Short mmCIF file of C-alpha atoms in Angstrom, two decimals:
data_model
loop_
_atom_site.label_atom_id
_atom_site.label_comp_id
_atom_site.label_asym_id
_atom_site.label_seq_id
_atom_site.Cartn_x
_atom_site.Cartn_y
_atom_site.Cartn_z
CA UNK E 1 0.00 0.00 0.00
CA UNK E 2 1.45 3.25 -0.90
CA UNK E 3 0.60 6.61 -2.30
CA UNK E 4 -0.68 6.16 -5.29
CA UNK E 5 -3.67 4.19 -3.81
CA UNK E 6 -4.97 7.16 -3.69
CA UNK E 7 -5.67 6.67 -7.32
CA UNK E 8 -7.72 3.67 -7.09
CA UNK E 9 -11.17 5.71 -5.86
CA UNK E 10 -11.36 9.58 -7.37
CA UNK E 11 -13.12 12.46 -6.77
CA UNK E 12 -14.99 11.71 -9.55
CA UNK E 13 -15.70 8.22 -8.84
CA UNK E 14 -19.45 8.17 -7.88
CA UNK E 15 -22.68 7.63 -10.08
CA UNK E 16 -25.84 7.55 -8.74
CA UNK E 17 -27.97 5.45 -11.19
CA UNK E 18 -31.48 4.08 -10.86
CA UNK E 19 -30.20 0.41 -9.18
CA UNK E 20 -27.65 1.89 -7.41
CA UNK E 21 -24.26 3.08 -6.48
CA UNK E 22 -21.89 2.95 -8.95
CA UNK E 23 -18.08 3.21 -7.93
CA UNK E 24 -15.36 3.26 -10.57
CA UNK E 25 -12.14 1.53 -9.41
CA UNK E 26 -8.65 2.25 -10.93
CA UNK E 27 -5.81 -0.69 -10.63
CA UNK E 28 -3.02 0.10 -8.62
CA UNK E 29 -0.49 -2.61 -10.18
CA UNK E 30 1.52 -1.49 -13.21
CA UNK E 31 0.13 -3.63 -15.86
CA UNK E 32 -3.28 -5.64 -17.14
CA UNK E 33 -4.24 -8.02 -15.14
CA UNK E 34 -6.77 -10.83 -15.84
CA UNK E 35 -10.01 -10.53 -14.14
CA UNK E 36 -9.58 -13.60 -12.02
CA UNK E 37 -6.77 -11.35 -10.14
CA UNK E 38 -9.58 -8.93 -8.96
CA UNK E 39 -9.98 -11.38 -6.18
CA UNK E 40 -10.88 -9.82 -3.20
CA UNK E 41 -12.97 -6.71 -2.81
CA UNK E 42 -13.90 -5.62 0.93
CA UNK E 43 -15.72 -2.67 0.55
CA UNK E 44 -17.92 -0.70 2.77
CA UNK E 45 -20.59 2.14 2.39
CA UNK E 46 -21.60 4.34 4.99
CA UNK E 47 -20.65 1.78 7.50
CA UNK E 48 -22.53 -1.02 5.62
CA UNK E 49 -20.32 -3.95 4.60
CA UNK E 50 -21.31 -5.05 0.71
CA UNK E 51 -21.30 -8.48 0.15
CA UNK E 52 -19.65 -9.40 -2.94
CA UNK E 53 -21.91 -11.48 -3.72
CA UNK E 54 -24.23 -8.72 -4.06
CA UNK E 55 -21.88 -6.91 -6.56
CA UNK E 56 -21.74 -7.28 -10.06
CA UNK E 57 -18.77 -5.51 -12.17
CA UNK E 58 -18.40 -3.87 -15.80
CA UNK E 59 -15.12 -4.69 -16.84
CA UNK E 60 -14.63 -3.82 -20.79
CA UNK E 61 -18.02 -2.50 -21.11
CA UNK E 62 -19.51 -5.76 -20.15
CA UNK E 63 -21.15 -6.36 -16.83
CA UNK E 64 -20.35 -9.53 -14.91
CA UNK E 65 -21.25 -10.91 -11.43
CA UNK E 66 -18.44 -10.49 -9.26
CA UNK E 67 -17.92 -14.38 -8.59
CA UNK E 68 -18.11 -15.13 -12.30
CA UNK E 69 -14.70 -12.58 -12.76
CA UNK E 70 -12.83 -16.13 -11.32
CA UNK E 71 -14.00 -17.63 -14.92
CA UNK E 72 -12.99 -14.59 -17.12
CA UNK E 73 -8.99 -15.58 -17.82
CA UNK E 74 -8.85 -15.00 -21.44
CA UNK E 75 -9.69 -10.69 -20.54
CA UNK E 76 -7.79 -8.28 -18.87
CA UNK E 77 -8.51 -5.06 -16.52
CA UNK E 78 -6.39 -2.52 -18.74
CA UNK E 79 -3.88 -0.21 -16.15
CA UNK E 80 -5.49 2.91 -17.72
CA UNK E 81 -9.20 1.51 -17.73
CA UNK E 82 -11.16 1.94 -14.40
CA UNK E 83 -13.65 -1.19 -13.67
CA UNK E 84 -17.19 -0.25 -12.23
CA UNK E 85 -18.62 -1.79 -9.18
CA UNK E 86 -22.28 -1.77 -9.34
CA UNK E 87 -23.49 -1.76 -5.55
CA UNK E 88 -26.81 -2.03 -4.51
CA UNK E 89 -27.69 0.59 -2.44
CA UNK E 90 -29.80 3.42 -2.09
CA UNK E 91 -28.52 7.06 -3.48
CA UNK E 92 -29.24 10.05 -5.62
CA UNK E 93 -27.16 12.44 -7.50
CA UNK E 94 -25.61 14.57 -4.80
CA UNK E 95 -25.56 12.34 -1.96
CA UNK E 96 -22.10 12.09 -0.27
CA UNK E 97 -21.37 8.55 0.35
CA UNK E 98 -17.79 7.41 2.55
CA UNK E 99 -16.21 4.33 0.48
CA UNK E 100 -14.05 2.12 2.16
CA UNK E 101 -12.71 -0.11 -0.29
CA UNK E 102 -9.79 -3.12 0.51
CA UNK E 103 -8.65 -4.26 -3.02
CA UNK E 104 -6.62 -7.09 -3.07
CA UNK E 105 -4.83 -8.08 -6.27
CA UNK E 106 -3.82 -11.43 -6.98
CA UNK E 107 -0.62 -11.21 -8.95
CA UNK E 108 -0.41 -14.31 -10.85
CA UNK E 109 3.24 -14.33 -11.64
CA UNK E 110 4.57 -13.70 -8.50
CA UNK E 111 4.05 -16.79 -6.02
CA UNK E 112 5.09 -16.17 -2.67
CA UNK E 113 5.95 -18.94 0.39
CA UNK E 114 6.21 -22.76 0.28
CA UNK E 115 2.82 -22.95 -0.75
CA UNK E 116 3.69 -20.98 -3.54
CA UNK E 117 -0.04 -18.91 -3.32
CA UNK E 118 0.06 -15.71 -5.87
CA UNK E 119 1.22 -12.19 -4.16
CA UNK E 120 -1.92 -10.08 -3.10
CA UNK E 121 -1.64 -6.76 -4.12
CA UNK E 122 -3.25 -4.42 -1.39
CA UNK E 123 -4.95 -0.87 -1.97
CA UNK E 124 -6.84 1.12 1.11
CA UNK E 125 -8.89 3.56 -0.04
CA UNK E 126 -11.28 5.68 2.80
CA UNK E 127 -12.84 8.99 0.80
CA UNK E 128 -16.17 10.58 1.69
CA UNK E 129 -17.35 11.57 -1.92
CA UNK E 130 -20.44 12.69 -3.84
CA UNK E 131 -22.26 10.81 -6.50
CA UNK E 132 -22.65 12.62 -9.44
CA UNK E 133 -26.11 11.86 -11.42
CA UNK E 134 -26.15 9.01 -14.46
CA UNK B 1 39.38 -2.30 -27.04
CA UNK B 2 38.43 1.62 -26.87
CA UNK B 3 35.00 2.57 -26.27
CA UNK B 4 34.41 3.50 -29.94
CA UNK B 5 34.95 0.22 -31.46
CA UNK B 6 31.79 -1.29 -29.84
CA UNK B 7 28.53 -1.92 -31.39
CA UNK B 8 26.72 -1.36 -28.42
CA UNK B 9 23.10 0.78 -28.67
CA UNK B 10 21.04 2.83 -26.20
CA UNK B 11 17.15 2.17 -25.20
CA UNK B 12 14.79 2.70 -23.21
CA UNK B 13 12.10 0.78 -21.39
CA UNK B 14 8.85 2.44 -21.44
CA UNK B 15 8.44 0.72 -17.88
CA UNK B 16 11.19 3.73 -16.65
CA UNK B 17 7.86 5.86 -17.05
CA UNK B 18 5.63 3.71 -15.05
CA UNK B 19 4.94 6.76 -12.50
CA UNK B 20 4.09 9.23 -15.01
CA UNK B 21 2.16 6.65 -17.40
CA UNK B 22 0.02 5.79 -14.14
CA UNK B 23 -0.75 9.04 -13.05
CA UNK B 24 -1.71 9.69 -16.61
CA UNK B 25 0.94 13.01 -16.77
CA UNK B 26 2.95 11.05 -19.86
CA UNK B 27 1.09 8.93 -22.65
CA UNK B 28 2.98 5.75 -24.60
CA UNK B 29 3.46 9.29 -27.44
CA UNK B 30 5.13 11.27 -24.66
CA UNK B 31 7.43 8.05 -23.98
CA UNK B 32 8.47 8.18 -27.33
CA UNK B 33 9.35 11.39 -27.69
CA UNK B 34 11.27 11.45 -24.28
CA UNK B 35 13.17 8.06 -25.83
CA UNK B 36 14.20 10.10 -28.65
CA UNK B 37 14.97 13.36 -27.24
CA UNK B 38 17.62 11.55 -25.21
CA UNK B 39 18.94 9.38 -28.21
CA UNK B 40 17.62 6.37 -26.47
CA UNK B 41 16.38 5.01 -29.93
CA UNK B 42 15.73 1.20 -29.32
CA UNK B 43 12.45 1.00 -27.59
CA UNK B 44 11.34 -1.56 -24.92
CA UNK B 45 7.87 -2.35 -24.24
CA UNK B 46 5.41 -3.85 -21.99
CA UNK B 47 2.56 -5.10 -23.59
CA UNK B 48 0.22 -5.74 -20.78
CA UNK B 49 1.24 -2.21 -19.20
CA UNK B 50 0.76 0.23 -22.59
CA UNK B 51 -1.06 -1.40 -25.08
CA UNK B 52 -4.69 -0.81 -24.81
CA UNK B 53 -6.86 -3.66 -25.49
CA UNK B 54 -4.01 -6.41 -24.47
CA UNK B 55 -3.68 -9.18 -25.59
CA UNK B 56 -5.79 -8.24 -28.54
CA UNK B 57 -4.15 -5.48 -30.37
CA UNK B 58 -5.71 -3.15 -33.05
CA UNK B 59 -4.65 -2.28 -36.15
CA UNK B 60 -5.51 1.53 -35.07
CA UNK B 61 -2.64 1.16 -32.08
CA UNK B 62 -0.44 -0.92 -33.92
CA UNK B 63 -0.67 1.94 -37.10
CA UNK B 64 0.19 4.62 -34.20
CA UNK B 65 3.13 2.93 -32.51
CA UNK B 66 5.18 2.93 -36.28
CA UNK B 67 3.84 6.13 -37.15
CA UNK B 68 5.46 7.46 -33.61
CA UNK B 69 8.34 5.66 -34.08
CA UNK B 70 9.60 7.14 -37.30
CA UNK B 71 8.35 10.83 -35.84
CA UNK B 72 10.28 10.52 -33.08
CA UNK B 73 13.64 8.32 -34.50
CA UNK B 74 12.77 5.75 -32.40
CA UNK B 75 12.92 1.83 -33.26
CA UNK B 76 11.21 -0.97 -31.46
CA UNK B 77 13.35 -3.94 -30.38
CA UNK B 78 11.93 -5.70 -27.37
CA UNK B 79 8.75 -6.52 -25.96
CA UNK B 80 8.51 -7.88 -22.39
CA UNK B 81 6.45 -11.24 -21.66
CA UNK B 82 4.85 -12.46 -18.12
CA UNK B 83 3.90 -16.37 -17.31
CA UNK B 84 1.17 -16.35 -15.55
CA UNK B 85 1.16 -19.51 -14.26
CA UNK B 86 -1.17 -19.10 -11.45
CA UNK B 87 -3.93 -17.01 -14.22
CA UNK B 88 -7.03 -19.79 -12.55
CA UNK B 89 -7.39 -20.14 -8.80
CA UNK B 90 -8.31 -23.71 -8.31
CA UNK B 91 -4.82 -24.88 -10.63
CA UNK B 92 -1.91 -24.21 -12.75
CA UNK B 93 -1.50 -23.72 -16.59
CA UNK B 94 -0.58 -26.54 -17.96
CA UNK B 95 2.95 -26.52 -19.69
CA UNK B 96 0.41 -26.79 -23.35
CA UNK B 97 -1.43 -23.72 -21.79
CA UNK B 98 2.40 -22.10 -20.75
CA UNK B 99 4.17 -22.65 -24.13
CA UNK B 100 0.74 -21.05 -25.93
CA UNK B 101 1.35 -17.89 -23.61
CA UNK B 102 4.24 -17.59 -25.21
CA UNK B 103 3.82 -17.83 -28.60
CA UNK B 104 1.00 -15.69 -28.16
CA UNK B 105 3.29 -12.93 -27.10
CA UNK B 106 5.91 -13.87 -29.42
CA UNK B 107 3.07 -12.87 -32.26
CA UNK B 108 2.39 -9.76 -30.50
CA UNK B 109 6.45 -8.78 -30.62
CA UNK B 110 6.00 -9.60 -33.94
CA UNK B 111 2.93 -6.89 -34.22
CA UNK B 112 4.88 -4.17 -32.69
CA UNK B 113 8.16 -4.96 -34.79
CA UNK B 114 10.28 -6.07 -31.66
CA UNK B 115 12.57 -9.01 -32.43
CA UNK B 116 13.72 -9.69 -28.63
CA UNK B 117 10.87 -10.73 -26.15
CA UNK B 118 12.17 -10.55 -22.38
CA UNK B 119 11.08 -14.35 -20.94
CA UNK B 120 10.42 -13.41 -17.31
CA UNK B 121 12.70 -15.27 -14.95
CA UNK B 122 9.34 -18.29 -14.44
CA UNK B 123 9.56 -19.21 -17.78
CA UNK B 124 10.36 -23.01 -16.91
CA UNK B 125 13.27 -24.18 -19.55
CA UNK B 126 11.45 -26.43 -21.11
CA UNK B 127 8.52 -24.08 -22.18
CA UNK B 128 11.63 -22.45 -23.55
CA UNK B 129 12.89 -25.21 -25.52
CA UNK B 130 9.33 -26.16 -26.96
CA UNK B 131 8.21 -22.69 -27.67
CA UNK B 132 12.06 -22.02 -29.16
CA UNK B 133 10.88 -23.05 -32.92
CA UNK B 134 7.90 -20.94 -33.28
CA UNK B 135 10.06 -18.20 -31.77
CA UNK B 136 12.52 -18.97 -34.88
CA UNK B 137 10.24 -19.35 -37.49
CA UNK B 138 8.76 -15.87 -36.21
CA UNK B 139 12.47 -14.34 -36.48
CA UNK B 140 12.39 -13.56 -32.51
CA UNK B 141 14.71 -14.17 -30.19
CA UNK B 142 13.48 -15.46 -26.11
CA UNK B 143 15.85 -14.15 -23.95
CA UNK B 144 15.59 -15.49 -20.17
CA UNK B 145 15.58 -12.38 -18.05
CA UNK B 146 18.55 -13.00 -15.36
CA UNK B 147 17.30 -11.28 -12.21
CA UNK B 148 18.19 -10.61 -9.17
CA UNK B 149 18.94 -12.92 -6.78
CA UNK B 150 19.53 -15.41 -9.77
CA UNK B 151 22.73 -15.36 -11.34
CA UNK B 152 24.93 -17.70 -13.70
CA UNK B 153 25.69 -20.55 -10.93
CA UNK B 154 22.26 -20.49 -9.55
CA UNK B 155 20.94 -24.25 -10.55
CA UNK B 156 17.66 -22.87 -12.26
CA UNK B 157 20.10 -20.64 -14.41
CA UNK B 158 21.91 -23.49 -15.21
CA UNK B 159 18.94 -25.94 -16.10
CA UNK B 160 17.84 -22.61 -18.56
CA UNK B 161 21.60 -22.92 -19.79
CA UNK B 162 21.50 -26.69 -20.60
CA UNK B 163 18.67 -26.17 -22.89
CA UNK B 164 20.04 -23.29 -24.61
CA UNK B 165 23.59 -25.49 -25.20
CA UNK B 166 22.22 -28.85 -25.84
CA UNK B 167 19.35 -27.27 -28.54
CA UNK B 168 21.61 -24.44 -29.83
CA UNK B 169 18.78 -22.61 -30.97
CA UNK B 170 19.48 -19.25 -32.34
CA UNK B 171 15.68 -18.57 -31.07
CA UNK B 172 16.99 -18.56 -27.12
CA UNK B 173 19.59 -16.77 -24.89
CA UNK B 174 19.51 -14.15 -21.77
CA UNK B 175 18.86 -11.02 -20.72
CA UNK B 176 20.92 -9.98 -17.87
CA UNK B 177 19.27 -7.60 -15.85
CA UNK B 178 21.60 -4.91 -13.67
CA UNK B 179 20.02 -5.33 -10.89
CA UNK B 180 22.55 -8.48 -9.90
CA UNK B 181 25.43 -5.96 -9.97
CA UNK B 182 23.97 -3.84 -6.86
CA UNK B 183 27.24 -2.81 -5.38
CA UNK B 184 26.17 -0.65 -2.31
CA UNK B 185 22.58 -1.01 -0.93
CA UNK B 186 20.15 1.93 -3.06
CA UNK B 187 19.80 4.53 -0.30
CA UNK B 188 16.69 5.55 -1.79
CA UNK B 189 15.87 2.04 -0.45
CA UNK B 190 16.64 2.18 2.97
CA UNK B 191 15.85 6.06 3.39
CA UNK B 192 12.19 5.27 2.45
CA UNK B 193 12.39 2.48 5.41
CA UNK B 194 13.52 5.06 7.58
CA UNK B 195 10.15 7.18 7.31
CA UNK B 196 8.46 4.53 7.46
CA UNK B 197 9.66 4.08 11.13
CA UNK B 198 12.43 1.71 10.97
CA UNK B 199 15.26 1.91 13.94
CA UNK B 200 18.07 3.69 12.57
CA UNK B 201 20.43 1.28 14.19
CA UNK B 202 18.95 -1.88 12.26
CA UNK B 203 18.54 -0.36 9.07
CA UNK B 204 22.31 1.05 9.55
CA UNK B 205 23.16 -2.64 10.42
CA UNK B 206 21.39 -3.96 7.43
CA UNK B 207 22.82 -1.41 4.88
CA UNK B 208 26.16 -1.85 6.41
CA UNK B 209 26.23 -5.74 6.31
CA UNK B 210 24.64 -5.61 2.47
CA UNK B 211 28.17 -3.17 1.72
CA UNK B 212 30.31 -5.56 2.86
CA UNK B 213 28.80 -7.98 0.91
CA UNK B 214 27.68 -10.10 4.16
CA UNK B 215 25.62 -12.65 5.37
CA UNK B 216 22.67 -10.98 4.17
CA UNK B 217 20.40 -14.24 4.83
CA UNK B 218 21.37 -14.06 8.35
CA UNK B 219 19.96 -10.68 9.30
CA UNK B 220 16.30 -11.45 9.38
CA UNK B 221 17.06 -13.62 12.48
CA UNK B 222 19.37 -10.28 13.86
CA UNK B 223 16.51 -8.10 13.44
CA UNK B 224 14.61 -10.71 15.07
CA UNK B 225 16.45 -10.61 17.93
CA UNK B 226 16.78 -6.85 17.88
CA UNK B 227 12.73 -6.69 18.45
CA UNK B 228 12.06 -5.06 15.03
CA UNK B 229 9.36 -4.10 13.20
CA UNK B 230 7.85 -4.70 10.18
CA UNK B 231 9.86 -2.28 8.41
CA UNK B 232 13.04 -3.61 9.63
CA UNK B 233 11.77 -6.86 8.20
CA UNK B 234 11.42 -5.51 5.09
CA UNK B 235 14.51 -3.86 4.47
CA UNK B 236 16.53 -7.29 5.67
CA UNK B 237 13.92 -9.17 3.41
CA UNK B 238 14.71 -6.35 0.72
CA UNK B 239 18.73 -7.08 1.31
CA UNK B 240 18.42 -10.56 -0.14
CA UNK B 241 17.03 -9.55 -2.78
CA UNK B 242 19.80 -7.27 -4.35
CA UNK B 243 22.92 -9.37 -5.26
CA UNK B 244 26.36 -8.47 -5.91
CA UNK B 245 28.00 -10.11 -8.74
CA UNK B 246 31.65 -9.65 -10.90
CA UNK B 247 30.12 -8.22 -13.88
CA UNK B 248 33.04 -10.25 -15.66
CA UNK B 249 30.73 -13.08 -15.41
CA UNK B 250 29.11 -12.09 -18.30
CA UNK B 251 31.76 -13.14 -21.16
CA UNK B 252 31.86 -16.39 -20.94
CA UNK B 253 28.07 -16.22 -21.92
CA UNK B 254 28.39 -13.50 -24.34
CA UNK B 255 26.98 -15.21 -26.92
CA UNK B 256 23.95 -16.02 -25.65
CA UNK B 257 23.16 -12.18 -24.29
CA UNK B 258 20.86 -10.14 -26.53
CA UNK B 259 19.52 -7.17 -24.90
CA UNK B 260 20.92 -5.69 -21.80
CA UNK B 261 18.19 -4.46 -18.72
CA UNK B 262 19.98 -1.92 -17.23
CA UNK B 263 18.02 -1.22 -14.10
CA UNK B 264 18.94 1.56 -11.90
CA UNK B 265 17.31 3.38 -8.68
CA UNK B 266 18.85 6.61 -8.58
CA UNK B 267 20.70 8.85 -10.42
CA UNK B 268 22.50 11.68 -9.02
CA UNK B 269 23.29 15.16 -10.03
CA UNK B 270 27.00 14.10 -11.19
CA UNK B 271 25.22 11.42 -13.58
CA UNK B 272 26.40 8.68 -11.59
CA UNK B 273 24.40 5.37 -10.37
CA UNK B 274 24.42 5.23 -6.63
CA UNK B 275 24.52 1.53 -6.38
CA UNK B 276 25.68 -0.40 -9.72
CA UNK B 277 28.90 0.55 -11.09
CA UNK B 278 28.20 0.74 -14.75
CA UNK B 279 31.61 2.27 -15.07
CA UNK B 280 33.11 -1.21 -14.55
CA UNK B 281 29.68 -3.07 -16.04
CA UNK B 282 29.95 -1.26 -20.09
CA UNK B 283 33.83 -2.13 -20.10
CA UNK B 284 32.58 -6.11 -19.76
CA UNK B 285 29.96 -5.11 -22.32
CA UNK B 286 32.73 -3.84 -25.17
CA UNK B 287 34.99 -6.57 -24.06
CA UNK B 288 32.82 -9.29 -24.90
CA UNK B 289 31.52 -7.53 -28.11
CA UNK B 290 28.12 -7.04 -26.79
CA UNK B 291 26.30 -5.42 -29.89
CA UNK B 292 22.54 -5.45 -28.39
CA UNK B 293 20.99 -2.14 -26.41
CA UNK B 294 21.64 -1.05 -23.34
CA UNK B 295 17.70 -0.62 -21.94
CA UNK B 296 17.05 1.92 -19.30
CA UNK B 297 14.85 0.37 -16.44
CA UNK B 298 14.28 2.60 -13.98
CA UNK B 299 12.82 1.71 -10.54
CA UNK B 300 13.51 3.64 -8.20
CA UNK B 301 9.64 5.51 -8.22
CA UNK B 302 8.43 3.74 -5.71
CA UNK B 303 11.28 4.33 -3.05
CA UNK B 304 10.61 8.05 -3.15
CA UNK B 305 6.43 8.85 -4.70
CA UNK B 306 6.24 9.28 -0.75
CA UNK B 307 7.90 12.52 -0.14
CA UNK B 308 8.27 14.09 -3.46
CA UNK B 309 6.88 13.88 -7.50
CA UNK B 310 8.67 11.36 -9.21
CA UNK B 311 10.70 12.45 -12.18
CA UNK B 312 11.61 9.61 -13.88
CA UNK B 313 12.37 11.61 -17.30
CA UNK B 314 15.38 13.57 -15.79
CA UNK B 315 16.23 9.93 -14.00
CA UNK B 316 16.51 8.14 -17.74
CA UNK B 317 18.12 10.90 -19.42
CA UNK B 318 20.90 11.49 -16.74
CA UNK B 319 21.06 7.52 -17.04
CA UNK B 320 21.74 8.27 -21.06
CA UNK B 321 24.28 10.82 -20.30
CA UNK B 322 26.22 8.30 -18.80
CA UNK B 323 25.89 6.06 -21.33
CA UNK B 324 27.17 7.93 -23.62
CA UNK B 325 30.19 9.04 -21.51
CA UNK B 326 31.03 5.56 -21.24
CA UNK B 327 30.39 4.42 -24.41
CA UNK B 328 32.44 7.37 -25.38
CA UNK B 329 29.79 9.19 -27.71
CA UNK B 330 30.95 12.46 -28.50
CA UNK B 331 28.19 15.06 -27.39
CA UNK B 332 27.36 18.18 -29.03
CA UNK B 333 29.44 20.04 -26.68
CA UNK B 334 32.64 18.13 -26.41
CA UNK B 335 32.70 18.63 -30.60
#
């Protein structure tokens, strides 16, 4: 974790939209990963812990629940292209929200320990921020 | 052998920008024209970190990186590939799955008109040897990336070395990278562990042993016993990581070497690497009748995006100034 996590969430990272919350999501690692690498997202809203079972994610202008992104290893996140969690809760355009968001990479070159388990990448990210409208 | 009877050429690996490309101040362009401002004209390139759309590239991007290139006198001549062995959760690519990663990015070399693709230091050696034909036919070259803390005695090194004798395929050699001639630990390194609130005494133990070219294995159970913290961990961790190495080593596998990474993490004002001594690393370069590129990797960002903006332009072209001192390129100024 480092500085430029706070890249990851922007200013300009909130969209209220009829379903819900969306929150675009920068990488922090230096080049495309595949999407089975976006392996662990631990986010919060206003105190409320999101399942992430309950998220579903646009990657490449395609929208994917998040537990089908383990089954996606032919496409990549670009490092320039942010990825859009869909959340479902309640908002309009205006309304501040604070994001807490634990993104764990899992870099699939670089296997760490005896077990040999891939290297997760961490980002914390803790803004208050306000949704702009759809 | 003087300094002007060698072949040897200047690049640049994009990946040198990685601070400014990520913070979105420099595009792949600006790269470009940075590389050829500084007469580092053989470029290096990470597909999966600039190429939009990776793996699949489009003609529109591909049309753009040669129209660049001739606009800014800049060639491309290596492309950089990753094994991503652990790509699925529940199991491994299968050495089929492995050998097709790699011809995949051999084709996409091919795309961007490098003829050298960097095999990251994974590659097993017999995902080497099988993809070695295609890699032929293709006209590319695999070059194993030797990294730090491999070097030429290490046994994977030598299983990589087997194959590459026993075959003799032109399609296969190495890349060494700089980073296994780290003479003195990168302060940069262990100033950034000293904001983040590790006790002077251990890091000054840690640098200190890493000078004398120590027992650096030994000084995780020191710090240990010195009640430190995580950063101290880190920095002894970090210490094993750097190697020191006679740069001589290189000639007897001369042949084999096709591209040079020549990593650095600090530059100073007098043009001078803090750590690796490439005034006594080119000399082995000419001796041998190295005739590849010398590739600027710079990574020394991270150490210090804490306390101020990176600038890894004026890093990479002090790096070049060097270069061309020691290569003994006669500057504008001298003539």
């Amino acid at each position: 974790m480092g500085p430029l996590d706070d890249q990851v969430v922007r200013a300009d990272s909130l969209t209220a939209t009829p379903d819900g919350l969306d929150i675009a999501v920068y990488s922090h690692w230096y080049r495309a990963l595949p999407l089975p690498s976006l392996a662990r997202v631990d986010l919060t809203v206003d105190g409320e812990r999101i399942e992430p079972s309950s998220l579903s994610v646009t990657v490449n202008g395609q929208r994917h629940p998040f537990a089908a992104l383990a089954e996606k290893g032919d496409e990549y996140w670009f490092t320039t292209d942010p990825v859009l969690l869909h959340v479902p809760v309640e908002t309009a355009p205006g309304r501040e929200h604070r994001v807490r968001l634990l993104l764990g990479l899992s870099i699939p070159y670089i296997l760490t320990g005896p077990d040999r388990v891939p290297l997760v990448a961490p980002s914390l990210t803790d803004k208050t921020l306000t949704a702009a409208g759809a | 052998m003087s300094a002007s009877a060698h072949q040897i050429k200047r690049g640049v690996s994009l990946y040198s920008f990685q601070e400014e490309y990520f913070l979105r101040t420099m595009s792949v362009e600006d790269c470009l024209r940075v590389a050829g401002e500084i007469g580092a004209t053989g470029i290096e390139i990470i597909p999966e970190q600039m190429v939009p759309g990776f793996p699949a590239l489009t003609d529109e991007f591909v049309e753009q990186w040669f129209s660049w290139m001739e606009r800014y006198g800049t060639a491309p001549v290596a492309t950089d590939l990753f094994l991503d062995t652990k790509l699925h959760r529940d199991r491994w690519l299968s050495r089929e799955e492995q050998v097709a990663s790699v011809c995949r990015d051999v084709d996409i070399a091919v795309r961007l008109g490098a003829r050298i693709v960097r095999a990251i230091i994974n590659t097993p050696p017999e995902v080497m040897e099988e993809a070695a034909p295609y890699a032929e036919e293709q006209g590319v070259r695999l070059l194993l990336e030797v990294h730090a803390p491999f070097h030429y005695e290490h046994p994977w090194i030598l299983e990589h070395l087997e194959v590459m004798h026993r075959t003799g395929s032109p399609a296969l050699g190495l890349m060494p990278d700089m980073g296994t001639y780290v003479e003195r630990f990168p302060r940069v390194v262990s100033e950034r562990a000293l904001r983040d609130g590790a006790k002077p005494e251990l890091v000054d133990l840690i640098v200190k042993t890493y000078d004398d070219h120590g027992d650096t294995h030994a000084l995780m159970d020191v710090v240990n016993y010195r009640g430190g913290g995580p950063g101290d961990f880190g920095l002894a961790r970090q210490a094993t990581h750097y190697i020191w190495s006679e740069p001589k080593a290189m000639l007897e596998h001369m042949p084999l070497i096709g591209h040079i990474q020549a990593k650095f993490y600090e530059m100073t004002e007098d043009e001078v690497e803090y750590s690796i001594p490439y005034e006594r690393i080119v000399p082995v370069l000419v001796e041998g009748g190295f005739d590849g590129h010398l590739s600027s990797e710079y990574e020394g960002n991270r150490h210090i995006q804490d306390v101020h903006p990176v600038d890894s332009v004026e890093q990479v072209r002090r790096q070049h100034a060097m270069f061309a001192r020691l290569l003994g390129e006669t500057t504008g100024e001298d003539a």
